[in-house]
Coordinates of C-alpha atoms and ligand atoms in Angstrom, one line a residue:
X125 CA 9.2 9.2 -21.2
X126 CA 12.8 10.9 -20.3
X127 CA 14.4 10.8 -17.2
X128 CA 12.8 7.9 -15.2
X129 CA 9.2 9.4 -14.8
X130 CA 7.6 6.9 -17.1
X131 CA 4.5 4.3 -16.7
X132 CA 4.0 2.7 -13.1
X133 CA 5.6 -1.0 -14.5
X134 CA 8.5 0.3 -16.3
X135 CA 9.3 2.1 -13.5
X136 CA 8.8 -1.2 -11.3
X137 CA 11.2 -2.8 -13.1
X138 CA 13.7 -0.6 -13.4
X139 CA 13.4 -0.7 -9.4
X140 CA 13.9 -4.6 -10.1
X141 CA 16.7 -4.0 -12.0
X142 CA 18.6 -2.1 -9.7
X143 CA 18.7 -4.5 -7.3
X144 CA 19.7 -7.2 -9.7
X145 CA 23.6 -6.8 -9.2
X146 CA 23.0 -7.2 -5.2
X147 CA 20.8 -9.9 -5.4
X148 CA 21.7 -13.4 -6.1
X149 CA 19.1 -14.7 -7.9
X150 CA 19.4 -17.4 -11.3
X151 CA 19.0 -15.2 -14.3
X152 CA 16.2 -17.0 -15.9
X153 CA 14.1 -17.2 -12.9
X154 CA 14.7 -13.4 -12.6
X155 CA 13.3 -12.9 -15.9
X156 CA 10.5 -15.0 -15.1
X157 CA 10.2 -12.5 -12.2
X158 CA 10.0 -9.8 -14.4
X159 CA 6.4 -10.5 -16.0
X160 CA 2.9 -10.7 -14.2
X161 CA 1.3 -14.3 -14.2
X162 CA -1.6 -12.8 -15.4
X163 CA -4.2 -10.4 -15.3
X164 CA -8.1 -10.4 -15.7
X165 CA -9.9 -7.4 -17.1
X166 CA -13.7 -7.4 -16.5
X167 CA -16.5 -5.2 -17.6
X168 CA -18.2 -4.4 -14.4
X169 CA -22.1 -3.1 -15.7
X170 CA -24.2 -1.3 -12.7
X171 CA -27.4 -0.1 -12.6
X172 CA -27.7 3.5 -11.3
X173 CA -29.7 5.4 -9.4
X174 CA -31.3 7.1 -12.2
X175 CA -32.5 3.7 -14.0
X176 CA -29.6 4.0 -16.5
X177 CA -26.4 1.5 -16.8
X178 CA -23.2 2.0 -16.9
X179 CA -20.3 0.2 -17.5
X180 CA -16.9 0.6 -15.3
X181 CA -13.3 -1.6 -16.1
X182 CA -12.2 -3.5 -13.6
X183 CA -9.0 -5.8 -13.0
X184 CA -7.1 -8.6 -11.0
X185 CA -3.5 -9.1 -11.3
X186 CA -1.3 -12.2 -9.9
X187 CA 2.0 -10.9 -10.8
X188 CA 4.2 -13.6 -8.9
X189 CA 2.9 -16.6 -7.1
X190 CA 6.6 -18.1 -5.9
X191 CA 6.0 -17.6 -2.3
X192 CA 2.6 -19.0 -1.8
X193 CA -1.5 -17.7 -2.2
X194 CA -1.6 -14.1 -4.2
X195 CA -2.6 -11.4 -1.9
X196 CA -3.4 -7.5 -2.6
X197 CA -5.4 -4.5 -2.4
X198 CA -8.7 -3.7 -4.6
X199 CA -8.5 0.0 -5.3
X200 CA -11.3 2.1 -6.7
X201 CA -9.8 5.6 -8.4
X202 CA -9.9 7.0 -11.9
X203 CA -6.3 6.2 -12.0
X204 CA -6.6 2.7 -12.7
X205 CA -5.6 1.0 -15.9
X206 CA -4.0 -2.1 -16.6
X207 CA -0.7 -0.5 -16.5
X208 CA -1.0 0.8 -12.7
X209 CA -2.7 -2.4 -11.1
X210 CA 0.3 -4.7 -12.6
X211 CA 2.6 -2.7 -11.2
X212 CA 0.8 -2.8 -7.7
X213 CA 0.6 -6.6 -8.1
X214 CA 4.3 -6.1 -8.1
X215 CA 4.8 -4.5 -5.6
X216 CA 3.0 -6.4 -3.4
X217 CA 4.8 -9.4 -4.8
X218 CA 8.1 -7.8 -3.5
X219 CA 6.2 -5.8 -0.5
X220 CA 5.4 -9.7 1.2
X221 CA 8.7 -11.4 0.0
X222 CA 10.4 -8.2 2.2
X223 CA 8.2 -9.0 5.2
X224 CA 8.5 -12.0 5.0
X225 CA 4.7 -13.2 4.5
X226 CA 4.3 -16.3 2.9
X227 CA 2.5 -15.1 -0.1
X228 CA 2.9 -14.1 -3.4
X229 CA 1.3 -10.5 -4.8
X230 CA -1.5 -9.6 -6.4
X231 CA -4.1 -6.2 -7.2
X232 CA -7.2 -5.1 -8.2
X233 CA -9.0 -2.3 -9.1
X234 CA -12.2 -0.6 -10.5
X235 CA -11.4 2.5 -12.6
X236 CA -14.6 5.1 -11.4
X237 CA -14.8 8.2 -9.2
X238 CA -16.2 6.8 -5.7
X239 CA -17.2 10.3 -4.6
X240 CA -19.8 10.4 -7.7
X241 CA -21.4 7.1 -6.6
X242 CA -24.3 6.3 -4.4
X243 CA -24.0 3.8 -1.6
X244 CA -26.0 1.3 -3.3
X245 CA -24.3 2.2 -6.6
X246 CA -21.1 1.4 -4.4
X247 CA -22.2 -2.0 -3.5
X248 CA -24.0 -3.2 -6.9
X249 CA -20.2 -1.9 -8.4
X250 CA -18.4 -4.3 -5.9
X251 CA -20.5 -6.9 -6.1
X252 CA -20.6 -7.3 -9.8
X253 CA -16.5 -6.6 -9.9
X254 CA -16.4 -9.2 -6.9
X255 CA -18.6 -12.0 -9.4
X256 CA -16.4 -11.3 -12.4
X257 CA -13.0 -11.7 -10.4
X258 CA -14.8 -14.6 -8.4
X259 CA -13.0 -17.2 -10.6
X260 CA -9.7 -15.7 -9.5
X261 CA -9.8 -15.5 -6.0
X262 CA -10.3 -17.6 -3.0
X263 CA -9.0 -18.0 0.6
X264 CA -6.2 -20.7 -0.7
X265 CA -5.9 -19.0 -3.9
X266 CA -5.7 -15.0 -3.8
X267 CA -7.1 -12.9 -1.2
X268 CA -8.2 -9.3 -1.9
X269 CA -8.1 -6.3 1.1
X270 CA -8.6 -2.6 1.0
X271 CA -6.8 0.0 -0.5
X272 CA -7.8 3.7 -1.9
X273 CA -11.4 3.9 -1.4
X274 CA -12.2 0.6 -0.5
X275 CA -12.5 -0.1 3.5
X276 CA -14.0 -2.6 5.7
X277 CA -17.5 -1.7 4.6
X278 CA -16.5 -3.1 0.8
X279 CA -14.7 -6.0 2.2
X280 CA -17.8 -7.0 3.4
X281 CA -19.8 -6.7 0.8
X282 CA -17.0 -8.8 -1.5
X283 CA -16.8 -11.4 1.4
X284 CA -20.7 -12.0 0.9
X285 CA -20.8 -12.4 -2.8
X286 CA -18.2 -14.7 -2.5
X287 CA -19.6 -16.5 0.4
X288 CA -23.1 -16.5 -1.4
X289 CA -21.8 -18.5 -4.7
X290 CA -19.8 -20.7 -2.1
X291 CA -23.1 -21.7 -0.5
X292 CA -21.1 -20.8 3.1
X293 CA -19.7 -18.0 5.2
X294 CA -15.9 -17.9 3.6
X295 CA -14.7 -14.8 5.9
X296 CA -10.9 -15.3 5.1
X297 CA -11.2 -14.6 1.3
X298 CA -10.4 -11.0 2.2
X299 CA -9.2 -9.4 4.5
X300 CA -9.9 -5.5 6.5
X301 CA -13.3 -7.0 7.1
X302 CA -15.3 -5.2 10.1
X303 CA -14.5 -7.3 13.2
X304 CA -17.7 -8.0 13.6
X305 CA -17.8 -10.5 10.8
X306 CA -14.1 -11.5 10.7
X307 CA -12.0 -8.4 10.6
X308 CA -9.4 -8.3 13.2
X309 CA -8.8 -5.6 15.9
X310 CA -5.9 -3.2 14.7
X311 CA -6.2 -3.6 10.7
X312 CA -7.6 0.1 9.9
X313 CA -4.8 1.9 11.3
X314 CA -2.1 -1.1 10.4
X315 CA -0.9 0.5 7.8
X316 CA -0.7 4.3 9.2
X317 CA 1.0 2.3 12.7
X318 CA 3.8 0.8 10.1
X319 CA 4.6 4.5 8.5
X320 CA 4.8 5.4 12.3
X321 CA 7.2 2.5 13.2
X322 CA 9.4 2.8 10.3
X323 CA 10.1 6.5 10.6
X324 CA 10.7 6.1 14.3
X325 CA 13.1 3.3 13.3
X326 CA 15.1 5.3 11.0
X327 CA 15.3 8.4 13.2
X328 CA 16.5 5.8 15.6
X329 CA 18.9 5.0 12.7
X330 CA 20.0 8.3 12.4
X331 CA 20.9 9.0 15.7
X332 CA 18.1 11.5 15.9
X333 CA 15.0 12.3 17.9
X334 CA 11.2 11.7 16.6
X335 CA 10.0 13.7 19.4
X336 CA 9.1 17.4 17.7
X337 CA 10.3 16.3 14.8
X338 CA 7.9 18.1 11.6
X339 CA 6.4 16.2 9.3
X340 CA 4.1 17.0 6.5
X341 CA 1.7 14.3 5.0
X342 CA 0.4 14.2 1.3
X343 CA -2.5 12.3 1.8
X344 CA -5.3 12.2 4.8
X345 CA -7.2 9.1 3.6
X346 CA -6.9 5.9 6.1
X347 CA -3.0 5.6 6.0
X348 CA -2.3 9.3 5.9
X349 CA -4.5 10.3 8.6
X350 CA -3.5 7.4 10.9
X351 CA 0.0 8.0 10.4
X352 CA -0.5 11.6 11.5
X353 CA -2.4 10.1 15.0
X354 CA -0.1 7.8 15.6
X355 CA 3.2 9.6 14.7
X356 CA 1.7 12.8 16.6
X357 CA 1.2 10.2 19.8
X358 CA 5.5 9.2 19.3
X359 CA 6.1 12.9 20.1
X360 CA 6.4 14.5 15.9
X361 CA 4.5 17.4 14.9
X362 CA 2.8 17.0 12.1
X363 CA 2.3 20.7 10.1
X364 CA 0.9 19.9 6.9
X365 CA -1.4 17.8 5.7
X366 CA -3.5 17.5 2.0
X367 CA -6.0 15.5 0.4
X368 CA -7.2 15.8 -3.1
X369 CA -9.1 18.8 -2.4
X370 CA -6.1 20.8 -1.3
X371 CA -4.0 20.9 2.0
X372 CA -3.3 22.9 5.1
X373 CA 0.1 24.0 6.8
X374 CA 0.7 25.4 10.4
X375 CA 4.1 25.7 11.0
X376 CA 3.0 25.8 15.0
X377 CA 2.0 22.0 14.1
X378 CA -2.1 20.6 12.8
X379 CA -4.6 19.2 15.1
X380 CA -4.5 16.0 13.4
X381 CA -7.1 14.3 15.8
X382 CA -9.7 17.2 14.7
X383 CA -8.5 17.0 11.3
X384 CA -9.1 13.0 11.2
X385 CA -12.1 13.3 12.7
X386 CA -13.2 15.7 10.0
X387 CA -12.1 13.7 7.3
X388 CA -13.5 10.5 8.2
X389 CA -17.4 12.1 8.5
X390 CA -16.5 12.7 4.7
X391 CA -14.7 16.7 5.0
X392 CA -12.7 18.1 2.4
X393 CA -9.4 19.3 4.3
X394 CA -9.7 22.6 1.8
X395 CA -12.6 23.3 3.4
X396 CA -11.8 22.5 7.0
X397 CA -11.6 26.3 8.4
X398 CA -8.4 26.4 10.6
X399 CA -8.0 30.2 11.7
X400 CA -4.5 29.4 12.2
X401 CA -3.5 27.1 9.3
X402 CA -2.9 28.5 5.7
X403 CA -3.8 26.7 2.6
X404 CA -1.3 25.0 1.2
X405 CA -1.3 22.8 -2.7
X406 CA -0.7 19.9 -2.8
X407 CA 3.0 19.9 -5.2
X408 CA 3.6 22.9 -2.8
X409 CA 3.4 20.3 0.2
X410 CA 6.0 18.5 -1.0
X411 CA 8.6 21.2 -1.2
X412 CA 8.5 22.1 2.7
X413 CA 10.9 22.5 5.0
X414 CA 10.1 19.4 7.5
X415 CA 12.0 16.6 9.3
X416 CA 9.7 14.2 7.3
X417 CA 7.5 14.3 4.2
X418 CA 5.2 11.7 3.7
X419 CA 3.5 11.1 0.5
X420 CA 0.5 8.9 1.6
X421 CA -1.5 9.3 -1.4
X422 CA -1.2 8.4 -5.6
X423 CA 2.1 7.4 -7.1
X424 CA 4.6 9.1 -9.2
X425 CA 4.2 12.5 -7.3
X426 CA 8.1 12.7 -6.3
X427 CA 9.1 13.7 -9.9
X428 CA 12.8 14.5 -11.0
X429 CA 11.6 17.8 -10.7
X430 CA 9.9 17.6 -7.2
X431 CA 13.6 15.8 -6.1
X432 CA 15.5 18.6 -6.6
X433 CA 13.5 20.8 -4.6
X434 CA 12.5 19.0 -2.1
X435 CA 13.5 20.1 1.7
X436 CA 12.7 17.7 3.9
X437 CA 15.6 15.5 5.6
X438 CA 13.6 12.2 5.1
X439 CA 10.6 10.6 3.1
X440 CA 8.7 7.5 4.5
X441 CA 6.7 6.7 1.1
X442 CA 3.1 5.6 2.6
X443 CA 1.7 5.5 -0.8
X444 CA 2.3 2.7 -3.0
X445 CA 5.1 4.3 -6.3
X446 CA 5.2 7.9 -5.5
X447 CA 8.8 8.3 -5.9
X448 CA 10.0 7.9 -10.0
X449 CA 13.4 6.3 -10.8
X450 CA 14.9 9.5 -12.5
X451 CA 13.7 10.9 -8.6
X452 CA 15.5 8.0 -6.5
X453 CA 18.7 8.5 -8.2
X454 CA 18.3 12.3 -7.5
X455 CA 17.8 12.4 -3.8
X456 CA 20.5 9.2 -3.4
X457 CA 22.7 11.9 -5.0
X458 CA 21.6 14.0 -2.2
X459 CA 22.0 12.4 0.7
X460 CA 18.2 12.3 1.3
X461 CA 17.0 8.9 2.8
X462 CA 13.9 7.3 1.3
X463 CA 12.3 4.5 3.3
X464 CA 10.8 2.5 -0.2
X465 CA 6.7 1.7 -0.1
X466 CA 7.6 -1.9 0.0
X467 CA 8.9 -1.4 3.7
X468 CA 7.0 1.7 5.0
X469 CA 3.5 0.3 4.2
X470 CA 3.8 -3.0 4.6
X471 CA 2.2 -2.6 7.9
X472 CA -1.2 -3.3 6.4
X473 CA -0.6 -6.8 4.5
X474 CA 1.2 -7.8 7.6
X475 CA -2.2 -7.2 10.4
X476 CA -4.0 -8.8 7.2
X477 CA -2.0 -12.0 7.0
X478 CA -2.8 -12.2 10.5
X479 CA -6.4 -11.4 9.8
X480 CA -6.4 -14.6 8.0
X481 CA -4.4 -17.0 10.3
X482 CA -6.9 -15.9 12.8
X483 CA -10.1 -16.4 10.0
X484 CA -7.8 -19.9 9.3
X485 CA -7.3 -20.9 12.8
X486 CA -11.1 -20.0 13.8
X487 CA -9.5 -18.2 17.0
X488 CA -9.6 -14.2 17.3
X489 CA -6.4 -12.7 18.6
X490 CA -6.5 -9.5 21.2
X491 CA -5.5 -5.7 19.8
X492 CA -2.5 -6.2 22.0
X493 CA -1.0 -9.4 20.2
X494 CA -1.8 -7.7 16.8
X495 CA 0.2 -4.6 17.4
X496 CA 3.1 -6.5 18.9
X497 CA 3.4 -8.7 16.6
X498 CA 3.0 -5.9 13.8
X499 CA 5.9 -4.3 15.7
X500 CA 8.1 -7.5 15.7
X501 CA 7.7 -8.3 12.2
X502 CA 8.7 -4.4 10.5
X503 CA 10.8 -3.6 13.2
X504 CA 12.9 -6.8 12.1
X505 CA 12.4 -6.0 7.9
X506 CA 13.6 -2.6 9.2
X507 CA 16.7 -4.2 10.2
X508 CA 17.1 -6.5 7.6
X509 CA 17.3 -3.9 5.3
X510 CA 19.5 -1.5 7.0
X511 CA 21.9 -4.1 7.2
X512 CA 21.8 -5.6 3.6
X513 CA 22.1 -2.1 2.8
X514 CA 25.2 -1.5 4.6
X515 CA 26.8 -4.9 4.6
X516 CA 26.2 -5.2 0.7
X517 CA 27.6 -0.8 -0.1
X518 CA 23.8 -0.9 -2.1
X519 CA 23.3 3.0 -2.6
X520 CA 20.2 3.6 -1.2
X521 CA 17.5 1.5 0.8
X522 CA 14.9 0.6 -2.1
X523 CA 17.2 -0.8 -3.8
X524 CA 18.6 -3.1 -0.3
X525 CA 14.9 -3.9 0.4
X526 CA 14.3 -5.4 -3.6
X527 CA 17.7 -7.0 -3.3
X528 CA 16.3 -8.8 -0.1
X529 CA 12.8 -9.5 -2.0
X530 CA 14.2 -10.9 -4.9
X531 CA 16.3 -13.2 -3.3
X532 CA 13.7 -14.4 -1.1
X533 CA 11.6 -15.2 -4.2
X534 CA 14.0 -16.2 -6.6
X535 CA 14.7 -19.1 -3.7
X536 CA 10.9 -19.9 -3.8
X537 CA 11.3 -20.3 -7.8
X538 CA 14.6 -21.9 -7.8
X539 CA 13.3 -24.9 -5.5
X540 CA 9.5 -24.7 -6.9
X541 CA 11.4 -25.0 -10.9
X542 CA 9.9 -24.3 -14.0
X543 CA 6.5 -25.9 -15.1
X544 CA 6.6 -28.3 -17.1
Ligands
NAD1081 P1 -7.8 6.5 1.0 O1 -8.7 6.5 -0.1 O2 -8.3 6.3 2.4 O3 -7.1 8.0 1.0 C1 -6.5 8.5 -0.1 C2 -6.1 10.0 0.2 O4 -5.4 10.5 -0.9 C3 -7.3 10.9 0.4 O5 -7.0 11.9 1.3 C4 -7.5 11.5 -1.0 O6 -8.1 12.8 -1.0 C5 -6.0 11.7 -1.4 N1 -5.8 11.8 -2.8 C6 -6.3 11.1 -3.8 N2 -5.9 11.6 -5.0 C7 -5.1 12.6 -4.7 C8 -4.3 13.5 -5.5 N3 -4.4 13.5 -6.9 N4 -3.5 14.4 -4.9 C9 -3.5 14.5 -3.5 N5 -4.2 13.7 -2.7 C10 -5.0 12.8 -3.3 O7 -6.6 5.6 0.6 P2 -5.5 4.9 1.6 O8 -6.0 3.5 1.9 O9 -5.2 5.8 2.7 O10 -4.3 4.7 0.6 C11 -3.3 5.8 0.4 C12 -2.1 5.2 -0.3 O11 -1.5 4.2 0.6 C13 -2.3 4.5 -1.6 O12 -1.1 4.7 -2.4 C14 -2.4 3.1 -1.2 O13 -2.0 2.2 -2.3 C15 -1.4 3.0 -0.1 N6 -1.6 1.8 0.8 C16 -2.8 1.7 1.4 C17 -2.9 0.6 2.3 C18 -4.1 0.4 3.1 O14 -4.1 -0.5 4.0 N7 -5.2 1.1 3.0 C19 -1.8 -0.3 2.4 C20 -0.6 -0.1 1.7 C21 -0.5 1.0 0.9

């Protein structure tokens, strides 16, 4: 494929690649760097509803292990292949080298339609997936945690078939539990209060005010919907919003707690009913004339294409990949600044590291310590990269944030050395 839109991993390492030249990192251990550890595919059988069986593909990647136990989301979408959970594994690799977490990156995913499954059909899918990645994970070894269409209700149910072949409770093999059996106070809306804090950061950065600033979201799952709350509380006005069913846009500004609400009893935001929103698609969203657009939903949606016509002053990208190489280079050229996934949604690996110190520790923390230290750590990545970015002349902050990443885990491989 032409022009940088091309599969998920190519495009991850051609986001590696960039940073290369500002990094300093041994070339062989970059190369190293370059290719996931490995990657489990399962068959996942499940018995439906209706008596018969069917048979979903599920995976685990460990893409790089430098910096200590694997860690990553399980995602449930039709969009998953081999090709897409690799390059999440990367990401995350480079997503807790950047924040500093000491862990390497990992991902996982069932490839099915979660809206055409039953509850029960939900659980028998996770618990089967959960057995045939069992061999893989573990609370010293890789440590699983929501991510599209998986949430605390999920965790729990992989947390229990785990614990079950253990023989023992095991609550910190993953993490986003409910905090009734583990789960810590602020991880649900940890990754929508990062997006928040970042874009505050770089209006800060910018000399420019968050307070009525617009901002249009792509996305009004848990990250998109809580970044809309929470960015709404700081002051901006959030005027369009979308989900896979189709999106609304009032240019007088959304009410996002309604729309929330909504969405989280299971609404379709196309079908919402706001006398005094219009409709509004979802490539259409993209292309408004806002402060901020946020893409909080698939990857690979900021196209070439969708670069050169995009408005808004700023993109915080809350998804994981929705901005292409052939894309970056386009809105670099344009002065447009992207904060990169790897920083803006890194708020919701950081409240689950601290999940699991907590689980490892045996001692809960209050809602108050999470969020400050939440702040703490992505205000200071914020920083970091803003300065490596400046102090190095790296062209745009993705490529600042992997230069930092790569470093940080080149170190790791440079001192750990090559086995045997
Ligand atoms: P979610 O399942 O709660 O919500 C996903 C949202 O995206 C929904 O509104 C859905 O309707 C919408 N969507 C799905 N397909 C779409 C399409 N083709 N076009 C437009 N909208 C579409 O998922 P989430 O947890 O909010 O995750 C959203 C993104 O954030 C993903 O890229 C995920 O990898 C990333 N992320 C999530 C977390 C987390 O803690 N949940 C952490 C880091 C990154």
């Amino acid at each position: 494929m032409a022009n940088g839109e091309s599969g998920s991993v190519e495009n991850m390492r051609t986001q590696m690649d960039r940073a290369r030249e500002y990094a300093e990192v041994d070339e062989n251990v970059f190369t190293r760097m370059q290719h996931p550890e490995r990657t489990l595919k399962v068959s996942v059988p499940v018995l439906m509803d209706d008596g018969e069986e069917r048979v979903f593909e599920g995976y685990r990647c460990q893409f790089d292990g430098g910096r200590g136990p694997y860690k990553g989301g399980v995602r449930y979408h039709p969009s998953v292949t081999m090709d897409e959970v690799t390059a999440l594994a990367g990401w995350m690799s480079w997503k807790n080298a950047l924040v500093d977490l000491p862990y390497g990156g990992a991902k996982g995913g069932v490839s099915c339609d979660p809206k055409e499954l039953s509850r029960d059909e939900l659980k028998r899918l996770t618990r089967r997936y959960t057995e045939g990645i069992r061999r893989m994970i573990g609370p010293q070894i890789d440590i699983p945690a929501p991510d599209m269409n998986t949430n605390p209700q999920v965790m729990a149910w992989m947390m229990d078939t785990y614990s079950v072949y253990e023989g023992y409770t095991v609550p910190q093999v993953v993490t986003g539990k409910p905090v009734e059996i583990g789960g810590t106070p602020g991880r649900v809306e940890a990754t929508g209060r990062g997006v928040s804090i970042v874009t505050e950061q770089l209006f800060e950065h910018l000399d420019e005010a968050i307070d009525d600033a617009t901002v249009a979201i792509q996305g009004f799952g848990n990250v998109g919907a809580w970044a809309a709350r929470l960015l709404a509380r700081r002051g901006a006005n959030v005027v369009a919003a979308s989900d896979v069913s189709g999106g609304l846009y009032d240019p007088d500004g959304l009410d996002v707690i309604g729309l929330a609400e909504y969405v989280e009893e299971g609404g379709d935001l196309a079908e919402y009913g706001d006398p005094d929103a219009t409709e509004i698609a979802n490539d259409a969203l993209l292309a408004l004339d806002v402060d901020v657009v946020i893409p909080a939903a698939i990857a690979n949606v900021i196209t070439t294409e969708v670069a050169e016509n995009l408005e808004a002053g700023v993109v915080v990208e809350a998804a994981n990949g929705p901005t292409t190489p052939g894309a970056d280079d386009v809105l670099a050229e344009r002065d447009i600044p992207v904060v990169p996934d790897i920083l803006a949604n890194a708020g919701g690996v950081t409240v689950s590291y601290l999940e699991w110190v907590q689980n490892t520790q045996e001692y809960a923390w209050t809602l108050e310590q999470v969020n400050a230290e939440l702040e703490r750590r992505l205000v200071s990545a914020f920083d970091e990269t803003v300065e490596t970015y400046t102090d190095r002349g790296i062209p745009d902050l993705r490529t600042a944030a992997y230069a930092i990443a790569i470093d940080r885990c080149g170190r790791a491989h440079s001192y750990r050395g090559l086995f045997p």
